[in-house]
Amino acid sequence: MSTVINPTAMTRRMAAMFSLRTNFLGGPSPRLKPSIATTATTLSTVRALASSSSSSQASGSNQHLKLGFLGLGIMGTAMARNLVKAGYDVTVWNRSASKCEALVSEGARRGSTPKNVTEMCDVTFAMLADPVAALEVALGSDGALGGLGSGKGYVDVSTVDAGTTKTVCEAVKSSGSLFLEAPVSGSKKPAEEGKLIFLAAGDKELYDTVVPMLDVMGKSRFYLGAPGNGAAMKIVVNMIMGSMMASFAEGLILGDKAGLDPQTILEVLSQGAINNPMFSLKGPTMLARNYAPAFPLKHQQKDLRLALDMSDKLLQNIPIAAAANEVYKVAKGNGLGDDDFSAVIEAFRNK
């Protein structure tokens, strides 16, 4: 059976390859956008290559950038795996080296330190647990900064505060590299399925370069402008999510105390205006008291704390989020920090 070639798709694909090579493999400065004339010449060249190189397209022989990935927790492992599956040359690192083994067996390389990874890679992604980890991995001893330089890119997809983002951004840019923050909305399953939502801000040129990688790992992406805007958006989203989950848990417990069937409560909610995927997904597991972590409770509480810090700086009251944070603190104090954030329901049970 013959292979059908789509010239338009091929042209776009090869144009992206040319752009990546120009930016990161010795061409013009990555800070300079190509002129209209240059773009026209590039597309003309690509079309000529497309007409004479259909066998290359058929065999899928792309020249990918070398990618690094720092941090292989629940989210990072799934995201890096999708990049490996897509055929990217990926070098991984994690503080606990054993977490690298599965990905290495699947085709990834192993880096010895964050610095070692950024030295070897054109673009490095970082998915760290909190602001302290993000700063340490980027700026600490043998940190990522040591291997960065002109023509490279650093993409922090961690959930941190805007201040941390700006600190890392300034350090990265001082090295001559480009910086992008791109925290994600989504948990374990969306990460595994490549259906995350990226909230990006920073160097637009780096954003344009990594769009193909973001599309491998996610279902949608937003470019939000200046560094710090991505962090702010993610904090707002997770603040709302955490508050909703706490209220949902509280309602289920109250209804149960009133003699209502919890399963019927879920069915009623599913028929109304407040029906949403989180209630549908988490409700049954909460009734079964099954809290296998998709998004750890300790991370949700951290995000509520970040929201409270942001509200203090902006002199904005957020009393509902503040109350929710206290409930998550109780649950975490009861040893549920590593369980799914839906385990917050246990904080409402009378002991």
mmCIF file of C-alpha atoms in Angstrom:
data_model
loop_
_atom_site.group_PDB
_atom_site.id
_atom_site.type_symbol
_atom_site.label_atom_id
_atom_site.label_comp_id
_atom_site.label_asym_id
_atom_site.label_seq_id
_atom_site.Cartn_x
_atom_site.Cartn_y
_atom_site.Cartn_z
ATOM 1 C CA MET A 1 0.000 0.000 0.000
ATOM 2 C CA SER A 2 1.410 3.407 -0.963
ATOM 3 C CA THR A 3 1.998 6.149 1.605
ATOM 4 C CA VAL A 4 -0.080 9.315 1.177
ATOM 5 C CA ILE A 5 1.935 12.489 1.726
ATOM 6 C CA ASN A 6 0.240 15.675 2.886
ATOM 7 C CA PRO A 7 2.406 18.470 1.412
ATOM 8 C CA THR A 8 0.859 21.180 3.597
ATOM 9 C CA ALA A 9 1.413 19.258 6.812
ATOM 10 C CA MET A 10 4.900 18.336 5.695
ATOM 11 C CA THR A 11 5.709 21.951 4.851
ATOM 12 C CA ARG A 12 4.623 23.099 8.297
ATOM 13 C CA ARG A 13 6.545 20.302 9.992
ATOM 14 C CA MET A 14 9.765 21.024 8.124
ATOM 15 C CA ALA A 15 9.351 24.776 8.664
ATOM 16 C CA ALA A 16 9.196 24.111 12.401
ATOM 17 C CA MET A 17 12.351 21.980 12.148
ATOM 18 C CA PHE A 18 14.165 24.744 10.248
ATOM 19 C CA SER A 19 13.096 27.319 12.846
ATOM 20 C CA LEU A 20 14.330 25.143 15.722
ATOM 21 C CA ARG A 21 17.691 24.556 14.069
ATOM 22 C CA THR A 22 18.049 28.278 13.351
ATOM 23 C CA ASN A 23 17.270 29.248 16.938
ATOM 24 C CA PHE A 24 19.279 26.648 18.809
ATOM 25 C CA LEU A 25 21.897 25.121 16.542
ATOM 26 C CA GLY A 26 24.092 28.029 15.583
ATOM 27 C CA GLY A 27 21.899 30.343 13.507
ATOM 28 C CA PRO A 28 20.868 33.931 14.240
ATOM 29 C CA SER A 29 20.418 35.063 17.825
ATOM 30 C CA PRO A 30 17.324 33.435 19.389
ATOM 31 C CA ARG A 31 16.206 36.900 20.440
ATOM 32 C CA LEU A 32 15.805 38.023 16.807
ATOM 33 C CA LYS A 33 12.573 37.108 15.037
ATOM 34 C CA PRO A 34 12.881 36.302 11.304
ATOM 35 C CA SER A 35 11.775 38.973 8.862
ATOM 36 C CA ILE A 36 8.905 38.417 6.437
ATOM 37 C CA ALA A 37 11.449 38.016 3.652
ATOM 38 C CA THR A 38 13.383 35.410 5.625
ATOM 39 C CA THR A 39 10.169 33.533 6.415
ATOM 40 C CA ALA A 40 9.164 33.535 2.749
ATOM 41 C CA THR A 41 12.593 32.204 1.751
ATOM 42 C CA THR A 42 12.390 29.535 4.437
ATOM 43 C CA LEU A 43 8.955 28.348 3.308
ATOM 44 C CA SER A 44 10.103 28.309 -0.317
ATOM 45 C CA THR A 45 13.093 26.167 0.616
ATOM 46 C CA VAL A 46 10.927 23.859 2.686
ATOM 47 C CA ARG A 47 8.457 23.355 -0.153
ATOM 48 C CA ALA A 48 11.323 22.442 -2.452
ATOM 49 C CA LEU A 49 12.623 19.952 0.115
ATOM 50 C CA ALA A 50 9.112 18.582 0.600
ATOM 51 C CA SER A 51 8.751 17.806 -3.089
ATOM 52 C CA SER A 52 12.068 15.941 -3.222
ATOM 53 C CA SER A 53 12.159 14.240 0.190
ATOM 54 C CA SER A 54 8.883 12.389 0.651
ATOM 55 C CA SER A 55 10.747 9.280 1.790
ATOM 56 C CA SER A 56 12.146 11.247 4.753
ATOM 57 C CA GLN A 57 8.620 12.241 5.748
ATOM 58 C CA ALA A 58 7.390 8.678 5.392
ATOM 59 C CA SER A 59 10.109 7.345 7.687
ATOM 60 C CA GLY A 60 9.494 10.085 10.267
ATOM 61 C CA SER A 61 13.171 11.140 10.380
ATOM 62 C CA ASN A 62 12.842 14.408 12.336
ATOM 63 C CA GLN A 63 15.743 16.349 13.781
ATOM 64 C CA HIS A 64 14.427 17.034 17.279
ATOM 65 C CA LEU A 65 15.973 19.329 19.804
ATOM 66 C CA LYS A 66 17.702 17.635 22.713
ATOM 67 C CA LEU A 67 15.350 17.979 25.672
ATOM 68 C CA GLY A 68 16.035 17.808 29.390
ATOM 69 C CA PHE A 69 13.494 17.036 32.100
ATOM 70 C CA LEU A 70 14.182 17.741 35.776
ATOM 71 C CA GLY A 71 11.856 16.270 38.409
ATOM 72 C CA LEU A 72 10.155 12.896 38.036
ATOM 73 C CA GLY A 73 7.296 12.923 40.482
ATOM 74 C CA ILE A 74 3.756 11.896 39.557
ATOM 75 C CA MET A 75 3.453 14.658 36.969
ATOM 76 C CA GLY A 76 7.020 14.869 35.714
ATOM 77 C CA THR A 77 7.294 11.159 34.992
ATOM 78 C CA ALA A 78 4.130 11.158 32.892
ATOM 79 C CA MET A 79 5.132 14.297 31.004
ATOM 80 C CA ALA A 80 8.662 13.105 30.261
ATOM 81 C CA ARG A 81 7.326 9.712 29.173
ATOM 82 C CA ASN A 82 5.057 11.354 26.596
ATOM 83 C CA LEU A 83 8.027 13.244 25.171
ATOM 84 C CA VAL A 84 10.017 10.009 24.915
ATOM 85 C CA LYS A 85 7.077 8.241 23.272
ATOM 86 C CA ALA A 86 6.829 11.070 20.740
ATOM 87 C CA GLY A 87 10.406 10.409 19.671
ATOM 88 C CA TYR A 88 12.213 13.243 21.393
ATOM 89 C CA ASP A 89 15.779 12.815 22.650
ATOM 90 C CA VAL A 90 15.141 13.301 26.387
ATOM 91 C CA THR A 91 17.647 13.395 29.254
ATOM 92 C CA VAL A 92 16.082 13.051 32.711
ATOM 93 C CA TRP A 93 17.187 13.804 36.251
ATOM 94 C CA ASN A 94 15.606 13.347 39.648
ATOM 95 C CA ARG A 95 16.893 13.844 43.166
ATOM 96 C CA SER A 96 16.063 10.191 43.866
ATOM 97 C CA ALA A 97 17.943 8.615 40.973
ATOM 98 C CA SER A 98 15.901 5.403 41.092
ATOM 99 C CA LYS A 99 12.936 7.282 39.619
ATOM 100 C CA CYS A 100 14.905 7.668 36.372
ATOM 101 C CA GLU A 101 15.225 3.941 35.768
ATOM 102 C CA ALA A 102 11.859 3.296 34.122
ATOM 103 C CA LEU A 103 12.254 6.158 31.661
ATOM 104 C CA VAL A 104 15.834 5.189 30.854
ATOM 105 C CA SER A 105 14.609 1.688 30.046
ATOM 106 C CA GLU A 106 12.094 3.297 27.682
ATOM 107 C CA GLY A 107 14.715 5.273 25.783
ATOM 108 C CA ALA A 108 15.579 8.350 27.841
ATOM 109 C CA ARG A 109 19.106 9.262 28.888
ATOM 110 C CA ARG A 110 20.081 9.840 32.524
ATOM 111 C CA GLY A 111 21.703 13.077 33.685
ATOM 112 C CA SER A 112 23.892 13.132 36.778
ATOM 113 C CA THR A 113 22.949 16.649 37.943
ATOM 114 C CA PRO A 114 20.680 19.454 36.758
ATOM 115 C CA LYS A 115 23.797 21.199 35.433
ATOM 116 C CA ASN A 116 24.778 18.080 33.502
ATOM 117 C CA VAL A 117 21.313 17.967 31.917
ATOM 118 C CA THR A 118 21.288 21.598 30.805
ATOM 119 C CA GLU A 119 24.829 21.245 29.464
ATOM 120 C CA MET A 120 23.692 18.413 27.181
ATOM 121 C CA CYS A 121 20.294 19.791 26.166
ATOM 122 C CA ASP A 122 18.899 22.618 24.045
ATOM 123 C CA VAL A 123 15.702 23.046 26.072
ATOM 124 C CA THR A 124 15.214 21.834 29.639
ATOM 125 C CA PHE A 125 11.859 21.437 31.392
ATOM 126 C CA ALA A 126 11.607 21.462 35.203
ATOM 127 C CA MET A 127 8.684 20.073 37.212
ATOM 128 C CA LEU A 128 9.516 20.545 40.903
ATOM 129 C CA ALA A 129 7.378 20.177 44.009
ATOM 130 C CA ASP A 130 7.521 23.690 45.474
ATOM 131 C CA PRO A 131 9.355 27.042 45.393
ATOM 132 C CA VAL A 132 12.232 25.770 47.546
ATOM 133 C CA ALA A 133 12.877 22.852 45.199
ATOM 134 C CA ALA A 134 12.494 25.056 42.108
ATOM 135 C CA LEU A 135 15.133 27.487 43.385
ATOM 136 C CA GLU A 136 17.518 24.760 44.539
ATOM 137 C CA VAL A 137 17.393 22.806 41.284
ATOM 138 C CA ALA A 138 17.758 25.927 39.149
ATOM 139 C CA LEU A 139 20.254 27.967 41.169
ATOM 140 C CA GLY A 140 21.863 25.641 43.727
ATOM 141 C CA SER A 141 25.133 23.731 43.639
ATOM 142 C CA ASP A 142 25.352 21.868 40.299
ATOM 143 C CA GLY A 143 22.050 23.549 39.452
ATOM 144 C CA ALA A 144 20.582 23.985 36.011
ATOM 145 C CA LEU A 145 21.931 27.520 35.681
ATOM 146 C CA GLY A 146 25.493 26.207 35.479
ATOM 147 C CA GLY A 147 24.830 24.470 32.170
ATOM 148 C CA LEU A 148 22.774 27.190 30.520
ATOM 149 C CA GLY A 149 24.054 29.706 28.002
ATOM 150 C CA SER A 150 23.262 31.524 24.799
ATOM 151 C CA GLY A 151 20.925 29.629 22.493
ATOM 152 C CA LYS A 152 19.391 27.454 25.214
ATOM 153 C CA GLY A 153 15.993 27.509 26.879
ATOM 154 C CA TYR A 154 14.678 26.741 30.378
ATOM 155 C CA VAL A 155 10.974 25.982 30.851
ATOM 156 C CA ASP A 156 9.730 25.784 34.451
ATOM 157 C CA VAL A 157 6.421 23.928 34.580
ATOM 158 C CA SER A 158 6.335 23.798 38.410
ATOM 159 C CA THR A 159 3.621 25.473 40.469
ATOM 160 C CA VAL A 160 5.411 28.251 42.361
ATOM 161 C CA ASP A 161 4.748 31.859 43.341
ATOM 162 C CA ALA A 162 5.414 34.762 40.994
ATOM 163 C CA GLY A 163 8.399 35.906 43.071
ATOM 164 C CA THR A 164 10.131 32.549 42.648
ATOM 165 C CA THR A 165 9.378 32.576 38.933
ATOM 166 C CA LYS A 166 10.884 36.037 38.510
ATOM 167 C CA THR A 167 14.002 35.082 40.493
ATOM 168 C CA VAL A 168 14.635 32.040 38.303
ATOM 169 C CA CYS A 169 13.799 34.042 35.175
ATOM 170 C CA GLU A 170 16.348 36.772 35.952
ATOM 171 C CA ALA A 171 19.083 34.213 36.650
ATOM 172 C CA VAL A 172 18.353 32.225 33.490
ATOM 173 C CA LYS A 173 18.281 35.309 31.288
ATOM 174 C CA SER A 174 21.538 36.561 32.799
ATOM 175 C CA SER A 175 23.158 33.414 31.386
ATOM 176 C CA GLY A 176 22.013 34.320 27.878
ATOM 177 C CA SER A 177 19.290 31.661 27.816
ATOM 178 C CA LEU A 178 15.588 32.148 27.211
ATOM 179 C CA PHE A 179 13.057 31.531 29.985
ATOM 180 C CA LEU A 180 9.455 30.375 30.011
ATOM 181 C CA GLU A 181 7.190 29.507 32.913
ATOM 182 C CA ALA A 182 4.452 27.058 31.989
ATOM 183 C CA PRO A 183 2.701 25.639 35.065
ATOM 184 C CA VAL A 184 0.050 23.078 34.252
ATOM 185 C CA SER A 185 -3.567 22.579 35.149
ATOM 186 C CA GLY A 186 -4.349 18.881 35.475
ATOM 187 C CA SER A 187 -3.353 15.898 37.577
ATOM 188 C CA LYS A 188 -2.012 12.368 37.087
ATOM 189 C CA LYS A 189 -4.470 11.048 34.491
ATOM 190 C CA PRO A 190 -4.401 14.126 32.223
ATOM 191 C CA ALA A 191 -0.599 14.083 32.480
ATOM 192 C CA GLU A 192 -0.504 10.431 31.427
ATOM 193 C CA GLU A 193 -2.948 11.041 28.571
ATOM 194 C CA GLY A 194 -1.220 14.194 27.316
ATOM 195 C CA LYS A 195 -4.231 16.355 28.193
ATOM 196 C CA LEU A 196 -2.719 18.998 30.467
ATOM 197 C CA ILE A 197 -3.408 22.728 30.156
ATOM 198 C CA PHE A 198 -0.278 24.902 29.984
ATOM 199 C CA LEU A 199 -0.301 28.437 31.418
ATOM 200 C CA ALA A 200 2.776 29.964 29.834
ATOM 201 C CA ALA A 201 4.494 33.331 30.225
ATOM 202 C CA GLY A 202 7.938 34.676 29.465
ATOM 203 C CA ASP A 203 10.008 34.717 26.279
ATOM 204 C CA LYS A 204 7.557 34.417 23.386
ATOM 205 C CA GLU A 205 10.256 33.050 21.118
ATOM 206 C CA LEU A 206 10.907 30.128 23.439
ATOM 207 C CA TYR A 207 7.151 29.581 23.742
ATOM 208 C CA ASP A 208 6.868 29.345 19.964
ATOM 209 C CA THR A 209 9.791 26.902 19.903
ATOM 210 C CA VAL A 210 8.344 24.520 22.502
ATOM 211 C CA VAL A 211 4.760 24.559 21.223
ATOM 212 C CA PRO A 212 5.231 21.101 19.611
ATOM 213 C CA MET A 213 6.421 19.694 22.954
ATOM 214 C CA LEU A 214 3.575 21.344 24.868
ATOM 215 C CA ASP A 215 1.129 19.862 22.379
ATOM 216 C CA VAL A 216 2.565 16.388 23.036
ATOM 217 C CA MET A 217 2.040 16.820 26.774
ATOM 218 C CA GLY A 218 -1.178 18.827 26.762
ATOM 219 C CA LYS A 219 -4.537 19.460 25.135
ATOM 220 C CA SER A 220 -4.393 23.263 25.277
ATOM 221 C CA ARG A 221 -2.040 26.129 26.065
ATOM 222 C CA PHE A 222 -2.276 29.811 26.887
ATOM 223 C CA TYR A 223 0.413 32.447 26.442
ATOM 224 C CA LEU A 224 -0.106 35.032 29.199
ATOM 225 C CA GLY A 225 2.668 37.564 28.625
ATOM 226 C CA ALA A 226 5.193 38.634 31.253
ATOM 227 C CA PRO A 227 6.882 36.208 33.686
ATOM 228 C CA GLY A 228 4.788 35.743 36.815
ATOM 229 C CA ASN A 229 1.444 35.732 35.004
ATOM 230 C CA GLY A 230 1.559 31.972 34.533
ATOM 231 C CA ALA A 231 2.218 31.445 38.235
ATOM 232 C CA ALA A 232 -0.587 33.821 39.192
ATOM 233 C CA MET A 233 -3.070 32.063 36.886
ATOM 234 C CA LYS A 234 -2.140 28.626 38.222
ATOM 235 C CA ILE A 235 -2.460 29.772 41.839
ATOM 236 C CA VAL A 236 -5.914 31.228 41.166
ATOM 237 C CA VAL A 237 -7.053 28.034 39.418
ATOM 238 C CA ASN A 238 -5.805 25.778 42.211
ATOM 239 C CA MET A 239 -7.212 28.057 44.895
ATOM 240 C CA ILE A 240 -10.660 27.684 43.334
ATOM 241 C CA MET A 241 -10.222 23.933 42.945
ATOM 242 C CA GLY A 242 -9.093 23.433 46.542
ATOM 243 C CA SER A 243 -11.943 25.505 47.923
ATOM 244 C CA MET A 244 -14.461 23.606 45.785
ATOM 245 C CA MET A 245 -13.151 20.251 46.973
ATOM 246 C CA ALA A 246 -13.341 21.293 50.624
ATOM 247 C CA SER A 247 -16.942 22.474 50.188
ATOM 248 C CA PHE A 248 -17.848 19.305 48.291
ATOM 249 C CA ALA A 249 -16.390 17.145 51.063
ATOM 250 C CA GLU A 250 -18.188 19.159 53.723
ATOM 251 C CA GLY A 251 -21.513 18.737 51.920
ATOM 252 C CA LEU A 252 -21.098 14.984 51.576
ATOM 253 C CA ILE A 253 -20.384 14.618 55.285
ATOM 254 C CA LEU A 254 -23.265 16.904 56.301
ATOM 255 C CA GLY A 255 -25.682 15.033 54.058
ATOM 256 C CA ASP A 256 -24.575 11.699 55.479
ATOM 257 C CA LYS A 257 -25.099 13.000 59.032
ATOM 258 C CA ALA A 258 -28.595 14.108 58.014
ATOM 259 C CA GLY A 259 -29.413 10.557 56.942
ATOM 260 C CA LEU A 260 -29.133 11.139 53.173
ATOM 261 C CA ASP A 261 -27.663 8.495 50.901
ATOM 262 C CA PRO A 262 -24.291 9.889 49.734
ATOM 263 C CA GLN A 263 -24.650 8.163 46.351
ATOM 264 C CA THR A 264 -27.965 9.942 45.849
ATOM 265 C CA ILE A 265 -26.287 13.243 46.706
ATOM 266 C CA LEU A 266 -23.821 12.603 43.874
ATOM 267 C CA GLU A 267 -26.653 11.778 41.484
ATOM 268 C CA VAL A 268 -28.539 14.959 42.377
ATOM 269 C CA LEU A 269 -25.399 17.072 41.901
ATOM 270 C CA SER A 270 -24.764 15.432 38.530
ATOM 271 C CA GLN A 271 -28.143 16.648 37.264
ATOM 272 C CA GLY A 272 -27.773 20.286 38.261
ATOM 273 C CA ALA A 273 -25.932 23.426 37.250
ATOM 274 C CA ILE A 274 -23.004 22.717 39.558
ATOM 275 C CA ASN A 275 -22.212 19.368 37.946
ATOM 276 C CA ASN A 276 -18.530 19.238 37.030
ATOM 277 C CA PRO A 277 -15.869 16.646 36.146
ATOM 278 C CA MET A 278 -14.151 16.895 39.538
ATOM 279 C CA PHE A 279 -17.286 15.917 41.459
ATOM 280 C CA SER A 280 -18.017 13.084 39.022
ATOM 281 C CA LEU A 281 -14.459 11.752 39.162
ATOM 282 C CA LYS A 282 -13.712 12.180 42.862
ATOM 283 C CA GLY A 283 -17.127 11.612 44.418
ATOM 284 C CA PRO A 284 -17.229 7.800 44.076
ATOM 285 C CA THR A 285 -13.660 7.360 45.334
ATOM 286 C CA MET A 286 -14.349 9.638 48.298
ATOM 287 C CA LEU A 287 -17.366 7.529 49.261
ATOM 288 C CA ALA A 288 -15.153 4.436 49.012
ATOM 289 C CA ARG A 289 -12.456 6.236 51.043
ATOM 290 C CA ASN A 290 -9.978 5.475 48.294
ATOM 291 C CA TYR A 291 -7.395 8.271 48.112
ATOM 292 C CA ALA A 292 -4.804 6.952 45.661
ATOM 293 C CA PRO A 293 -2.892 10.144 44.836
ATOM 294 C CA ALA A 294 -3.477 11.882 41.523
ATOM 295 C CA PHE A 295 -2.792 15.301 43.076
ATOM 296 C CA PRO A 296 -1.307 14.997 46.597
ATOM 297 C CA LEU A 297 -3.089 16.816 49.386
ATOM 298 C CA LYS A 298 0.154 18.434 50.553
ATOM 299 C CA HIS A 299 0.522 20.117 47.160
ATOM 300 C CA GLN A 300 -3.037 21.424 47.250
ATOM 301 C CA GLN A 301 -2.413 22.899 50.686
ATOM 302 C CA LYS A 302 0.829 24.435 49.392
ATOM 303 C CA ASP A 303 -1.093 26.085 46.555
ATOM 304 C CA LEU A 304 -3.673 27.507 48.957
ATOM 305 C CA ARG A 305 -0.815 28.900 51.018
ATOM 306 C CA LEU A 306 0.618 30.510 47.883
ATOM 307 C CA ALA A 307 -2.790 32.044 47.180
ATOM 308 C CA LEU A 308 -2.911 33.483 50.682
ATOM 309 C CA ASP A 309 0.586 34.914 50.250
ATOM 310 C CA MET A 310 -0.458 36.501 46.962
ATOM 311 C CA SER A 311 -3.610 37.934 48.511
ATOM 312 C CA ASP A 312 -1.567 39.507 51.329
ATOM 313 C CA LYS A 313 0.697 41.241 48.822
ATOM 314 C CA LEU A 314 -2.295 42.482 46.837
ATOM 315 C CA LEU A 315 -4.312 43.463 49.950
ATOM 316 C CA GLN A 316 -7.195 41.278 48.788
ATOM 317 C CA ASN A 317 -9.280 39.282 51.267
ATOM 318 C CA ILE A 318 -9.912 35.638 50.325
ATOM 319 C CA PRO A 319 -11.732 34.298 53.399
ATOM 320 C CA ILE A 320 -13.144 31.184 51.714
ATOM 321 C CA ALA A 321 -9.706 30.038 50.571
ATOM 322 C CA ALA A 322 -8.319 30.840 54.015
ATOM 323 C CA ALA A 323 -10.947 28.637 55.659
ATOM 324 C CA ALA A 324 -10.286 25.843 53.167
ATOM 325 C CA ASN A 325 -6.567 26.045 53.866
ATOM 326 C CA GLU A 326 -7.188 25.370 57.552
ATOM 327 C CA VAL A 327 -9.119 22.205 56.708
ATOM 328 C CA TYR A 328 -6.311 20.943 54.471
ATOM 329 C CA LYS A 329 -3.835 21.686 57.263
ATOM 330 C CA VAL A 330 -5.876 19.472 59.591
ATOM 331 C CA ALA A 331 -5.930 16.668 57.030
ATOM 332 C CA LYS A 332 -2.192 16.994 56.425
ATOM 333 C CA GLY A 333 -1.581 17.016 60.182
ATOM 334 C CA ASN A 334 -3.497 13.736 60.353
ATOM 335 C CA GLY A 335 -0.972 12.091 58.036
ATOM 336 C CA LEU A 336 -2.857 12.477 54.754
ATOM 337 C CA GLY A 337 -0.382 14.759 52.969
ATOM 338 C CA ASP A 338 0.716 12.128 50.457
ATOM 339 C CA ASP A 339 -2.845 10.962 49.723
ATOM 340 C CA ASP A 340 -5.026 12.507 47.052
ATOM 341 C CA PHE A 341 -6.337 15.968 47.861
ATOM 342 C CA SER A 342 -9.859 14.529 48.024
ATOM 343 C CA ALA A 343 -8.777 12.971 51.342
ATOM 344 C CA VAL A 344 -9.607 16.376 52.822
ATOM 345 C CA ILE A 345 -13.034 14.825 53.509
ATOM 346 C CA GLU A 346 -11.447 12.928 56.386
ATOM 347 C CA ALA A 347 -10.883 16.231 58.197
ATOM 348 C CA PHE A 348 -14.660 16.600 58.525
ATOM 349 C CA ARG A 349 -15.274 13.218 60.084
ATOM 350 C CA ASN A 350 -15.823 13.250 63.832
ATOM 351 C CA LYS A 351 -13.062 11.277 65.485
#
